[in-house]
Short mmCIF file of C-alpha atoms and ligand atoms in Angstrom, two decimals:
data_model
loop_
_atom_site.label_atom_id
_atom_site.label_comp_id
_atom_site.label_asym_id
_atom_site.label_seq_id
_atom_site.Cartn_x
_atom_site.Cartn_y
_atom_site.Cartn_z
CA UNK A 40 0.00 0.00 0.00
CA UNK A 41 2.84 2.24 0.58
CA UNK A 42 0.96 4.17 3.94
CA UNK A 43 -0.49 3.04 6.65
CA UNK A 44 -1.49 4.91 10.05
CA UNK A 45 -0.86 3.18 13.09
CA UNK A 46 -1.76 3.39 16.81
CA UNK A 47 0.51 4.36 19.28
CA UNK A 48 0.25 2.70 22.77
CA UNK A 49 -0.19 5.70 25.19
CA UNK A 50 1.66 4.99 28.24
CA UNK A 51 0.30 6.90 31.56
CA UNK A 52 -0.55 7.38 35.00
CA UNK A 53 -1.92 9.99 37.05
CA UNK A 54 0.35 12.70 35.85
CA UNK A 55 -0.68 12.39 32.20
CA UNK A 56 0.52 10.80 29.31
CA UNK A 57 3.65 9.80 27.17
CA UNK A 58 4.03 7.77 24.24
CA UNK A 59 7.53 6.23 23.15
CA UNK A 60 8.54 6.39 19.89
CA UNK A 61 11.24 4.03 18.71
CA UNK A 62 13.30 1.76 16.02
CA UNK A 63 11.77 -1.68 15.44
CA UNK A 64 9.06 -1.57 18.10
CA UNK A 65 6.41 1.24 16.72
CA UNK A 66 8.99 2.52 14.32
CA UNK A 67 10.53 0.41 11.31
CA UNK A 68 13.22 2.56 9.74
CA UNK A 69 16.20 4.35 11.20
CA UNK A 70 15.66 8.01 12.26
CA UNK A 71 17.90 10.38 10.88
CA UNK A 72 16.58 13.42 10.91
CA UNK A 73 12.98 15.01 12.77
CA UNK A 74 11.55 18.05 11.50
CA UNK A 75 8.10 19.89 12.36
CA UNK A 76 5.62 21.93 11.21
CA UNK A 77 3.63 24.76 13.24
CA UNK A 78 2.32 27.98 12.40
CA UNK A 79 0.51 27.26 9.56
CA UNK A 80 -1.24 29.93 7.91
CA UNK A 81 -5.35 29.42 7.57
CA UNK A 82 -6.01 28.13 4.17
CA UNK A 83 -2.28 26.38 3.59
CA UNK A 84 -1.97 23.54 1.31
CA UNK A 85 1.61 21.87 1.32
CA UNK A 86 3.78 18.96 0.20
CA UNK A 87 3.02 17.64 -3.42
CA UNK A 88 5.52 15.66 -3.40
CA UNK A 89 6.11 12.06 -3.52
CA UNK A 90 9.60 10.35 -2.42
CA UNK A 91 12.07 8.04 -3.98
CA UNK A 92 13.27 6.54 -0.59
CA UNK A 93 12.20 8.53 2.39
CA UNK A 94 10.18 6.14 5.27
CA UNK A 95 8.59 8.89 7.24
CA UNK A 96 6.30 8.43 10.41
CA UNK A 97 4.49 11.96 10.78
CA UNK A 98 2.87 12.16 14.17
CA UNK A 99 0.22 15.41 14.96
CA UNK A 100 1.31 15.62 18.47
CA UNK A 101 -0.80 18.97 18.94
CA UNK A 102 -4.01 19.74 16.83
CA UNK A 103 -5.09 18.23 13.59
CA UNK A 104 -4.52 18.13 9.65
CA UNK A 105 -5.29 15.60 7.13
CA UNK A 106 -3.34 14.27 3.97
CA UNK A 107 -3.79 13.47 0.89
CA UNK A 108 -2.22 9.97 -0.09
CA UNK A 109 -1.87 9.25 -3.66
CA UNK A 110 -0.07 6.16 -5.17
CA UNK A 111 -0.71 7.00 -8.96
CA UNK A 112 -4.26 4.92 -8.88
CA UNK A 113 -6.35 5.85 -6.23
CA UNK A 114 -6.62 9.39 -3.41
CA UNK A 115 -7.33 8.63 -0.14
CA UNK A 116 -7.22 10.96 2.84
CA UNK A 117 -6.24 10.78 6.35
CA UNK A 118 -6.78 12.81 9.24
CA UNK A 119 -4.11 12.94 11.94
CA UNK A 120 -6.09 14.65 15.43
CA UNK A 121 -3.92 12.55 17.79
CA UNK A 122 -0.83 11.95 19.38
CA UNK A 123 -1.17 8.36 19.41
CA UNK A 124 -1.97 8.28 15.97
CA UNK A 125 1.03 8.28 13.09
CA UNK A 126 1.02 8.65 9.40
CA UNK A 127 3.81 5.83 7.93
CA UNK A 128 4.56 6.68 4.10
CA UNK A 129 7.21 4.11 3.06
CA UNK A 130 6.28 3.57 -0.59
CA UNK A 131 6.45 6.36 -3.91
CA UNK A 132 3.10 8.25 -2.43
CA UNK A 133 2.37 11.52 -3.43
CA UNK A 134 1.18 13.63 -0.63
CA UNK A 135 -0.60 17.14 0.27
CA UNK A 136 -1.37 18.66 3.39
CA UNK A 137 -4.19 20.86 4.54
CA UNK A 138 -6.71 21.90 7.01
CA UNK A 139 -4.08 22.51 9.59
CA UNK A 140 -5.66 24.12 12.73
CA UNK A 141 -4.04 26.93 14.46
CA UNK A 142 -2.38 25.07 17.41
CA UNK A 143 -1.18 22.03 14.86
CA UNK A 144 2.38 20.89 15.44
CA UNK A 145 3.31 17.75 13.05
CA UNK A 146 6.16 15.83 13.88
CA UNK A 147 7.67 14.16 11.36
CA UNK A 148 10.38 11.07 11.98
CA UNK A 149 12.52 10.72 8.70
CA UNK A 150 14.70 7.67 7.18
CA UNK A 151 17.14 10.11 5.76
CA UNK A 152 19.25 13.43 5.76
CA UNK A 153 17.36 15.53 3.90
CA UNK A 154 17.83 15.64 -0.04
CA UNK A 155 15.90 17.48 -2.40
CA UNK A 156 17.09 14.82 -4.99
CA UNK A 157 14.98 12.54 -3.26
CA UNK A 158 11.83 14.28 -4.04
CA UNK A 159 9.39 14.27 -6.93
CA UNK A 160 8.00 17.61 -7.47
CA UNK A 161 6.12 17.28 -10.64
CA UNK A 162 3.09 15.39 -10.37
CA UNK A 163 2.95 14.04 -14.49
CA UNK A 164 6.69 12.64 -13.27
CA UNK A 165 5.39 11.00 -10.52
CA UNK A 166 2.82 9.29 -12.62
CA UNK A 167 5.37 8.41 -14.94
CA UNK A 168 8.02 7.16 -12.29
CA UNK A 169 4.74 5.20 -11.26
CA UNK A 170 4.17 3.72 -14.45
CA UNK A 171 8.04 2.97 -15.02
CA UNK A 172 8.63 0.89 -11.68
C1 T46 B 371 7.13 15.67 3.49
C2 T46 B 371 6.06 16.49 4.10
C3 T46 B 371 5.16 15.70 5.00
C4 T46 B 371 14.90 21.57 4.83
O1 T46 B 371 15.82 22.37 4.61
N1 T46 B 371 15.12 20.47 5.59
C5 T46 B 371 14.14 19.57 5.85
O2 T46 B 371 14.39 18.58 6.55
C6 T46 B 371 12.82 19.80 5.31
C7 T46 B 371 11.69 18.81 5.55
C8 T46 B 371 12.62 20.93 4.55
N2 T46 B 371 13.64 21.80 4.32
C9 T46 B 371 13.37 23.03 3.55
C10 T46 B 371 13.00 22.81 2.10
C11 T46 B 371 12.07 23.97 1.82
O3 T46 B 371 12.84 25.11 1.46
O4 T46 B 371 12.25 23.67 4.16
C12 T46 B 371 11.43 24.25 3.17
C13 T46 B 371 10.00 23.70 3.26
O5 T46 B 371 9.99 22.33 2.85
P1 T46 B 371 8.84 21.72 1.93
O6 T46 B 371 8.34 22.77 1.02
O7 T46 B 371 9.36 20.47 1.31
O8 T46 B 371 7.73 21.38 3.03
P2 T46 B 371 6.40 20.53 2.87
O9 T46 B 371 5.58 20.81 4.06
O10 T46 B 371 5.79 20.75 1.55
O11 T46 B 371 6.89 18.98 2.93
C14 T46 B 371 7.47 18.45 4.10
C15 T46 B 371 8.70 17.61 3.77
O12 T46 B 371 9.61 18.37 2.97
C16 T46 B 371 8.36 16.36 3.02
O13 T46 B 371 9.46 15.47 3.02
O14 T46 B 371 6.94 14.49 3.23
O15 T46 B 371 6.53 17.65 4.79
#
């Protein structure tokens, strides 16, 4: 499928809550790099993009947004209002972003360093790449 979200196990007590994140138990890829994204101006669309090799978990530790998953046949969308739910791309998925609320901070856990030769841009070249593999 190429995406999948996944439930985190929330670990707490009377204090609160914490979820772990971490290699080979909830995540399957090494992390080498962890960006976020906050702020977001009302109305904001990002990504469209798709990756080459990037595994990413994004996580919407604060708020909500929802993506747009594409894998050159069918759109599906996912919402992400949760910290104990995370968005796993692994496969050549082209994805948008919207609908950020105002407090929304997305985490997202990355295979790689990043590389803007690792990203598709063009969405005719993803279809291609697609249609090529
Ligand atoms: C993705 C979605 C979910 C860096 O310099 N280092 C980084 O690690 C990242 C992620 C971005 N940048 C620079 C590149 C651009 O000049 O930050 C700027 C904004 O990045 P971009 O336009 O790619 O942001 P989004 O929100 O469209 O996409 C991001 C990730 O880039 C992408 O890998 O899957 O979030």
């Amino acid at each position: 499928m190429g995406y999948k979200k996944v439930d985190f196990k929330t670990l707490g007590d009377e204090r609160g809550s914490l979820i772990a994140l971490e290699k080979d138990y909830n995540i399957p890829f090494n992390v080498n790099r962890v960006y976020y994204i906050f702020d977001t101006k009302d109305g904001v669309r990002r990504g469209y993009h798709a990756h080459i090799k990037l595994k990413q978990m994004a996580v919407c530790v604060k708020g909500s947004c929802t993506f747009v998953l594409d894998d050159g046949k069918k759109r599906e969308e996912i919402s992400l209002d949760t910290p104990n739910h995370g968005l796993l791309i692994e496969g050549l998925i082209w994805r948008e972003m919207y609908g950020f609320s105002e407090d929304c901070v997305l985490v997202v856990l990355a295979s790689e360093h990043y590389d803007e030769d690792d990203y598709i841009r063009d969405y005719e070249k993803f279809i291609k790449v697609i249609h090529e593999q």
